[in-house]
Amino acid sequence: CKSPLPRQNMPVRYFIMKSSNLQNIDISQQKGIWSTTPSNERKLNRAFWESSVVYLIFSVQGSGCFQGFARMGSAIGCEKSQDWGSAGFGGVFKVDWIRKESIPFQFAHHLLNPWNDSKKVQ
């Protein structure tokens, strides 16, 4: 699928993408792709088609940091990737990395999530 042009008057969406390991983040940054669990696919695809842009903020579980952020560059397809070697992942989609840098959660403690009891974003 081609990435649609940004749509004006549409919301911008943000998602925290948790990875079980840093190797998955490295693969994503090198290849410009990502894959998530099937339970997340419908939510991300809907956001992709109904938003002007979808930003994905990546973090490895237990790291205490964000590893960077990217723009969702395509809808999630049916094709799976062997890069992650896990049967638990769904289809692959394109991501355009904007920043590849480790940022400690403490630098984002002023950000609160109103859809999660206004808890800190981490």
Coordinates of C-alpha atoms in Angstrom, one line a residue:
C1 CA 0.0 0.0 0.0
K2 CA 1.2 3.5 -0.7
S3 CA 1.2 5.9 2.2
P4 CA -1.6 8.4 1.8
L5 CA -0.8 12.1 1.8
P6 CA -1.2 13.8 5.1
R7 CA -4.9 14.7 5.6
Q8 CA -5.7 18.1 7.0
N9 CA -8.3 18.4 9.8
M10 CA -7.5 14.8 10.9
P11 CA -6.1 13.9 14.3
V12 CA -2.5 13.0 14.9
R13 CA -2.2 9.7 16.8
Y14 CA 0.6 8.5 19.1
F15 CA 1.3 5.0 20.2
I16 CA 4.0 3.6 22.6
M17 CA 5.4 0.4 21.0
K18 CA 7.0 -1.9 23.6
S19 CA 9.6 -4.4 22.4
S20 CA 10.8 -7.4 24.3
N21 CA 14.4 -6.7 23.2
L22 CA 16.7 -4.2 21.7
Q23 CA 17.5 -6.4 18.7
N24 CA 14.0 -5.8 17.4
I25 CA 14.5 -2.1 17.6
D26 CA 17.8 -2.4 15.8
I27 CA 16.2 -4.4 13.0
S28 CA 13.5 -1.8 12.6
Q29 CA 15.9 1.1 12.5
Q30 CA 18.1 -0.7 9.8
K31 CA 15.2 -2.0 7.6
G32 CA 12.5 0.6 8.2
I33 CA 9.9 -2.0 9.1
W34 CA 8.0 -3.1 12.2
S35 CA 5.7 -5.9 13.2
T36 CA 3.4 -6.1 16.2
T37 CA 1.0 -8.6 17.7
P38 CA -2.2 -9.3 15.8
S39 CA -4.2 -7.7 18.6
N40 CA -2.6 -4.3 17.9
E41 CA -2.9 -4.5 14.1
R42 CA -6.6 -3.4 13.8
K43 CA -6.0 -0.4 16.1
L44 CA -2.9 0.7 14.3
N45 CA -4.4 0.2 10.8
R46 CA -7.5 2.2 11.8
A47 CA -5.3 5.0 13.2
F48 CA -3.3 5.0 10.0
W49 CA -6.3 5.5 7.7
E50 CA -8.2 7.9 10.0
S51 CA -5.4 10.2 11.1
S52 CA -3.2 12.7 9.4
V53 CA -0.1 11.0 10.8
V54 CA 0.6 8.2 13.3
Y55 CA 3.8 8.5 15.4
L56 CA 5.2 5.4 17.1
I57 CA 7.4 5.9 20.2
F58 CA 9.5 2.8 20.8
S59 CA 10.7 1.4 24.1
V60 CA 12.3 -1.9 25.2
Q61 CA 10.6 -3.4 28.2
G62 CA 12.5 -2.8 31.4
S63 CA 15.0 -0.4 29.8
G64 CA 13.8 2.8 31.5
C65 CA 14.2 4.6 28.2
F66 CA 12.6 5.4 24.9
Q67 CA 14.7 4.2 22.0
G68 CA 13.4 6.7 19.5
F69 CA 10.3 7.5 17.4
A70 CA 9.1 6.9 13.9
R71 CA 6.2 7.7 11.6
M72 CA 4.0 4.9 10.5
G73 CA 4.6 4.8 6.7
S74 CA 2.1 2.2 5.5
A75 CA -0.8 0.1 6.6
I76 CA -0.1 -3.3 8.1
G77 CA -0.2 -6.0 5.4
C78 CA -0.5 -9.7 5.5
E79 CA 3.2 -10.4 4.7
K80 CA 5.2 -11.6 7.7
S81 CA 8.9 -11.1 8.3
Q82 CA 11.4 -13.7 9.3
D83 CA 13.6 -11.0 10.9
W84 CA 12.0 -11.3 14.3
G85 CA 11.7 -15.1 14.3
S86 CA 8.6 -15.1 16.4
A87 CA 5.3 -16.7 15.4
G88 CA 3.5 -14.2 17.7
F89 CA 3.9 -11.3 15.3
G90 CA 1.5 -10.3 12.6
G91 CA 2.1 -8.5 9.3
V92 CA 5.0 -6.1 8.5
F93 CA 4.5 -2.4 7.9
K94 CA 6.8 0.5 6.9
V95 CA 8.1 2.9 9.5
D96 CA 10.1 6.1 8.8
W97 CA 12.5 6.7 11.7
I98 CA 12.7 10.3 12.8
R99 CA 14.9 10.0 15.8
K100 CA 17.1 7.1 16.9
E101 CA 18.2 8.0 20.4
S102 CA 17.9 6.6 23.9
I103 CA 15.9 9.0 26.0
P104 CA 15.4 8.3 29.7
F105 CA 11.8 8.2 30.9
Q106 CA 12.6 11.0 33.4
F107 CA 12.8 13.5 30.5
A108 CA 9.1 12.7 29.6
H109 CA 7.6 12.7 33.1
H110 CA 5.8 15.9 32.4
L111 CA 3.7 14.0 29.7
L112 CA 0.6 12.4 31.1
N113 CA -1.8 10.1 29.3
P114 CA -5.4 11.2 29.8
W115 CA -6.7 7.8 28.5
N116 CA -4.7 6.0 31.2
D117 CA -5.8 7.7 34.4
S118 CA -3.3 10.6 33.6
K119 CA -0.4 8.3 34.3
K120 CA 3.1 9.2 33.2
V121 CA 4.0 8.2 29.6
Q122 CA 6.7 5.5 29.7

